[in-house]
Coordinates of C-alpha atoms in Angstrom, one line a residue:
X1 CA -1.4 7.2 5.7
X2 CA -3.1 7.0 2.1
X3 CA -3.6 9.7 -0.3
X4 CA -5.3 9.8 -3.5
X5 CA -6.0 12.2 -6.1
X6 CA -9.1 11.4 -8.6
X7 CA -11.2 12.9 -10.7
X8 CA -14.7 13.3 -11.0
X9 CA -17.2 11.4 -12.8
X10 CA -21.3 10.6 -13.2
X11 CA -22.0 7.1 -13.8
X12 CA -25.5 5.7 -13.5
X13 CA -25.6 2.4 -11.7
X14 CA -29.2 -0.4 -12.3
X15 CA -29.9 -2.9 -10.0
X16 CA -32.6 -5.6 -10.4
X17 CA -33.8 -7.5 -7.6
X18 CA -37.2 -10.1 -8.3
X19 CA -39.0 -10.4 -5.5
X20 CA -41.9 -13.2 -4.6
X21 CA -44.8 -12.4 -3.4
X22 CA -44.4 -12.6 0.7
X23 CA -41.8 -10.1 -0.4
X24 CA -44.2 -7.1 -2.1
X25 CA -46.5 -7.9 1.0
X26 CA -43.7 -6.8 3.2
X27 CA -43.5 -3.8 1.1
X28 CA -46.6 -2.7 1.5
X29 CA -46.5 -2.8 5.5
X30 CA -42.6 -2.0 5.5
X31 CA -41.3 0.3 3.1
X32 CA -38.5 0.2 0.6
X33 CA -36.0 -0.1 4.1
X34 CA -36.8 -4.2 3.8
X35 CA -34.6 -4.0 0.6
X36 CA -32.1 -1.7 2.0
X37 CA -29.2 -4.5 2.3
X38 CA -29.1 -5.4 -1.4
X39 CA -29.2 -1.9 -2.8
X40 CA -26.8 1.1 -3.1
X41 CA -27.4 4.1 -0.7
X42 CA -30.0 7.0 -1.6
X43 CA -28.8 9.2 0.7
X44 CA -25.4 9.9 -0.1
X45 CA -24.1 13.5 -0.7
X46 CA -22.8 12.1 -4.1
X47 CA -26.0 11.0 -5.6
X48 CA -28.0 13.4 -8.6
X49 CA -30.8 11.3 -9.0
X50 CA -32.7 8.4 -7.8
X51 CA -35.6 6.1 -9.8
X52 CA -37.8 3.0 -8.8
X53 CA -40.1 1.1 -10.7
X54 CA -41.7 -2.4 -9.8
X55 CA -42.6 -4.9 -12.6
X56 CA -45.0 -8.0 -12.5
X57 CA -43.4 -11.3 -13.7
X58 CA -45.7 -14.5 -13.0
X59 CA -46.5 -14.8 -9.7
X60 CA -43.2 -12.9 -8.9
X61 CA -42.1 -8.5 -9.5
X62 CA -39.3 -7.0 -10.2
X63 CA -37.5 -4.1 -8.8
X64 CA -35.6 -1.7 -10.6
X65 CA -33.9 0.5 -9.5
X66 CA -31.4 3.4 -11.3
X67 CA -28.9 5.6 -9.3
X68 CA -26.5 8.3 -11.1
X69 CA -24.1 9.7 -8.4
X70 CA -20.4 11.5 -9.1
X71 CA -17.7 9.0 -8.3
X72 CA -15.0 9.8 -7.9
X73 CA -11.7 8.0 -10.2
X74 CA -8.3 7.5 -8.5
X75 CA -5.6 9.1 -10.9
X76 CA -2.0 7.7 -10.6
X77 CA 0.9 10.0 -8.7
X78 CA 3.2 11.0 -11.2
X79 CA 6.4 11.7 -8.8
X80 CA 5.8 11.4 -4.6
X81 CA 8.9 12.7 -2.2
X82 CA 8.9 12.4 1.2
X83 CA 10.9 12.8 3.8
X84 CA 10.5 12.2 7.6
X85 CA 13.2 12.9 10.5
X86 CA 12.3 10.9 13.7
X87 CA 13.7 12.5 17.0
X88 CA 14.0 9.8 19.6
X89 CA 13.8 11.1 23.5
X90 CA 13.5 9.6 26.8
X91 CA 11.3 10.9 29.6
X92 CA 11.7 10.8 33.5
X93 CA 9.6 7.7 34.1
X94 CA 11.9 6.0 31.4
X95 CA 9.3 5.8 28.3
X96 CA 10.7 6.5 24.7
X97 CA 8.9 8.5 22.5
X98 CA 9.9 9.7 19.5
X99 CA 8.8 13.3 17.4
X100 CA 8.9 13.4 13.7
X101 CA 8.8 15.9 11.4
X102 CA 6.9 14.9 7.8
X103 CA 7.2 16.7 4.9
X104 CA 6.1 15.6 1.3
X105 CA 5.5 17.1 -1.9
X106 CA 3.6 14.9 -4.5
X107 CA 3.1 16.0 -8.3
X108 CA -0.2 14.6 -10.4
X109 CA -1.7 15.2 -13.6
X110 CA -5.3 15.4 -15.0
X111 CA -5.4 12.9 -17.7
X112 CA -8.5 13.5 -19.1
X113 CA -9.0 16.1 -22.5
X114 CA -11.1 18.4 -20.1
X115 CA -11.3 20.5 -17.3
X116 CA -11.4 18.5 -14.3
X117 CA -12.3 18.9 -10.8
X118 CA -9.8 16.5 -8.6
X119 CA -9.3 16.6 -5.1
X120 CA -6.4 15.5 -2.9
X121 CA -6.9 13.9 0.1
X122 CA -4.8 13.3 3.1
X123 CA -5.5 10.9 6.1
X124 CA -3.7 11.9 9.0
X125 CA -1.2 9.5 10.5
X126 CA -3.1 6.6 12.7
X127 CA -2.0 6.1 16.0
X128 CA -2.7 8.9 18.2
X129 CA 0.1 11.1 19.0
X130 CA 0.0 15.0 19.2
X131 CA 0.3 16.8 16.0
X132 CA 1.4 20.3 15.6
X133 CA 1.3 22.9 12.0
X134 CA -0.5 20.5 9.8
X135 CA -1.3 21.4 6.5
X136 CA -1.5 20.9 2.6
X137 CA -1.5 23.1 0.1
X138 CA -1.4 23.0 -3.9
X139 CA -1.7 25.9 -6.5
X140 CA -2.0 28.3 -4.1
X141 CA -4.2 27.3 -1.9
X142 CA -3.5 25.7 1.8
X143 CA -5.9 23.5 3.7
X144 CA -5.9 23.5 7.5
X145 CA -9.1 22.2 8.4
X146 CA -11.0 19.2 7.6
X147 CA -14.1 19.5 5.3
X148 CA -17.8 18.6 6.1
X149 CA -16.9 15.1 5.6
X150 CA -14.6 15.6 8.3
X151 CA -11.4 14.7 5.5
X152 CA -8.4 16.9 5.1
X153 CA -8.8 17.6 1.1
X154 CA -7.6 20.5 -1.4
X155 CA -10.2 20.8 -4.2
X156 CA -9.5 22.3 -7.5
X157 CA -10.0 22.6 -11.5
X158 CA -7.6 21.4 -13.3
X159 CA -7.0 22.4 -17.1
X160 CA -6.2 19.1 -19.6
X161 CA -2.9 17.7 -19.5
X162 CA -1.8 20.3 -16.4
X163 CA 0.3 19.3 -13.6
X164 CA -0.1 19.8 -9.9
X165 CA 2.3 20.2 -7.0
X166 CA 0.7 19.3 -3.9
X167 CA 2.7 19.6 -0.6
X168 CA 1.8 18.5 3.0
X169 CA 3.4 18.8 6.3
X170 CA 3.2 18.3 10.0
X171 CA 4.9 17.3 13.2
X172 CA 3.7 14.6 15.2
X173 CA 4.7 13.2 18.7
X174 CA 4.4 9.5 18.9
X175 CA 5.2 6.4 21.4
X176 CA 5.0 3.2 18.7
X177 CA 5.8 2.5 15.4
X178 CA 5.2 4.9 12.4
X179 CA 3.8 3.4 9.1
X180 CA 3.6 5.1 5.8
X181 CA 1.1 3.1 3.2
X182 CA 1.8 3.9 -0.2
X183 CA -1.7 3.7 -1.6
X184 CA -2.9 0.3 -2.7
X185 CA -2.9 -2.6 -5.2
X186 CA -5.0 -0.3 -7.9
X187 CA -2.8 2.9 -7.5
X188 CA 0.4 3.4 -9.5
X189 CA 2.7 5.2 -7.8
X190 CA 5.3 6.1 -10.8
X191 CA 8.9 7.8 -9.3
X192 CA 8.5 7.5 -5.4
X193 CA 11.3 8.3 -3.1
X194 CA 11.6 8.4 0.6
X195 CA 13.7 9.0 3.1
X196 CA 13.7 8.7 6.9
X197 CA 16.1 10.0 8.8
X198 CA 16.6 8.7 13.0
X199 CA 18.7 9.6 15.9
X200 CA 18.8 6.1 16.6
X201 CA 18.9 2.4 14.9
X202 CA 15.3 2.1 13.2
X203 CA 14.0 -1.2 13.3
X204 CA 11.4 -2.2 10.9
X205 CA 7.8 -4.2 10.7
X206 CA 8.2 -7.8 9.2
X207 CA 5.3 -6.6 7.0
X208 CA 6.5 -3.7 5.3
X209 CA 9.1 -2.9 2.4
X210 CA 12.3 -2.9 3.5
X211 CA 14.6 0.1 2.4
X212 CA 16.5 0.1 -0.4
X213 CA 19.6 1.6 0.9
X214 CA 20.5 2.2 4.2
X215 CA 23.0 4.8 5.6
X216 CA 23.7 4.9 9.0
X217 CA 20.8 6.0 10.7
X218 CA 19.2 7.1 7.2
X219 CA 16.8 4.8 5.5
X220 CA 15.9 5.7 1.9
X221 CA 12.8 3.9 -0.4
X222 CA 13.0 4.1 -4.3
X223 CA 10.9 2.8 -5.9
X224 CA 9.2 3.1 -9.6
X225 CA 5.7 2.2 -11.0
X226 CA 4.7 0.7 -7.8
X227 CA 1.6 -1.0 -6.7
X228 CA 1.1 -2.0 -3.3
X229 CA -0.7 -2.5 -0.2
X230 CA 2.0 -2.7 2.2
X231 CA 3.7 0.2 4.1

C-alpha cells in the first residue's frame, strides 16, 4: 500500500520537437497522433489548456507545443501510526490463511502560506483477499467509495499552516504474505511507527525492513525522517 497527500498546483510544461520534411508530409495525411509518443497527453482530466504552433527553420519546422495542467505535489507525512493484528487459521482441506485487521491514523500539514486543496489517497492492499468495513476519513468526512478515477481519496481545503488527521481502516482475509510500502525514495515520512501483532511466529521478506524490536509474537517499526522504497 502507498499513500500520499499533495497539494495542488498549475504548471505550464513547452516541448519542442524539429521535424524534417517527410515528417510535416506525414502530418498533413496523419494528424498530430504521428507525434503522439514524444509529447505529454491532451486528454487528461488535469489539463486547463492546450497550444500548438509550427515554425519553419531551413528545410526543417518546428513544433511547439505548451500544456498547463494542475499537478499535483507530494507533501511529507508529519506523524503515520499503524497498527495491524494478523489472525492465523487453518481450514478443513489444511490451507492457512490468515485475517487482519488494519488500522492507521496519519497526521499532515499544508505547507504552503495559502489555502490549499490536498487530497489523500489510499491504494488498497495488493493481493486479492476479501475485505470487509473499509474506509477513510479526515475532518469530518468519511470515504467509502472509490472516485471517478476509480482511487479511494478524501479531498479537502486546507487553511495555511493547519494540520490534518486522516484515519483509515479495514479487515482483509488473505492466503500470502502482507506488505506495507512506506511511500517512496521522494517522500519523507517524519515519526512513523508500526506495529503488527500475530498469533503465530511472523516470518519476514528478505526485501523488506526488518523490525526494530521484536516481542513475542509483536513486531514494532520506528522509524524517523524515512525515505524509502522498500516495505
Amino acid at each position: 500500500m502507498r499513500r500520499a497527500w499533495p497539494f495542488s498546483q498549475e504548471r505550464t510544461y513547452t516541448r519542442r520537437l524539429t521535424l524534417p520534411s517527410y515528417y510535416t508530409q506525414r502530418l498533413g495525411a496523419e494528424g498530430l497522433q504521428v507525434l503522439a509518443p514524444y509529447l505529454l497527453d491532451p486528454s487528461a482530466e488535469n489539463v486547463l489548456r492546450l497550444s500548438d504552433s509550427f515554425k519553419k527553420s531551413g528545410r526543417d519546422v518546428v513544433f511547439t507545443r505548451e500544456l498547463t495542467r494542475i499537478d499535483e505535489l507530494p507533501v511529507p507525512t508529519d506523524v503515520a501510526n499503524v497498527k495491524v493484528d494478523f489472525d492465523h487459521r487453518g481450514s478443513a482441506s489444511g490451507q492457512r490463511h490468515y485475517e487482519a485487521t488494519f488500522d492507521a491514523q496519519y497526521r499532515f500539514r499544508n505547507p504552503k502560506g495559502e489555502p490549499a486543496n490536498m487530497r489523500v489517497n489510499f491504494p488498497l492492499p495488493q493481493g486479492g483477499g476479501t475485505m470487509q468495513g473499509f474506509y477513510i476519513e479526515a475532518d469530518g468526512k468519511r470515504v467509502t467509495e472509490p472516485d471517478e478515477r476509480g482511487q479511494y481519496a478524501w479531498v479537502g481545503t486546507i487553511q495555511p499552516g493547519a494540520t490534518v488527521t486522516a484515519v483509515a481502516h479495514y479487515t482483509v482475509t488473505g492466503s500470502r504474505g502482507f506488505a506495507y510500502a512506506l511511500g517512496s525514495e521522494r517522500r519523507r515520512i517524519g515519526d512513523f511507527h508500526m506495529v503488527a501483532n500475530s498469533s503465530q511466529a511472523p516470518r519476514y521478506a528478505k526485501s523488506g525492513i526488518y523490525p526494530t524490536k521484536l516481542s513475542g509474537s509483536a513486531s514494532e517499526w520506528s522509524l524517523k525522517d524515512v525515505m524509502t522504497a522498500q516495505s
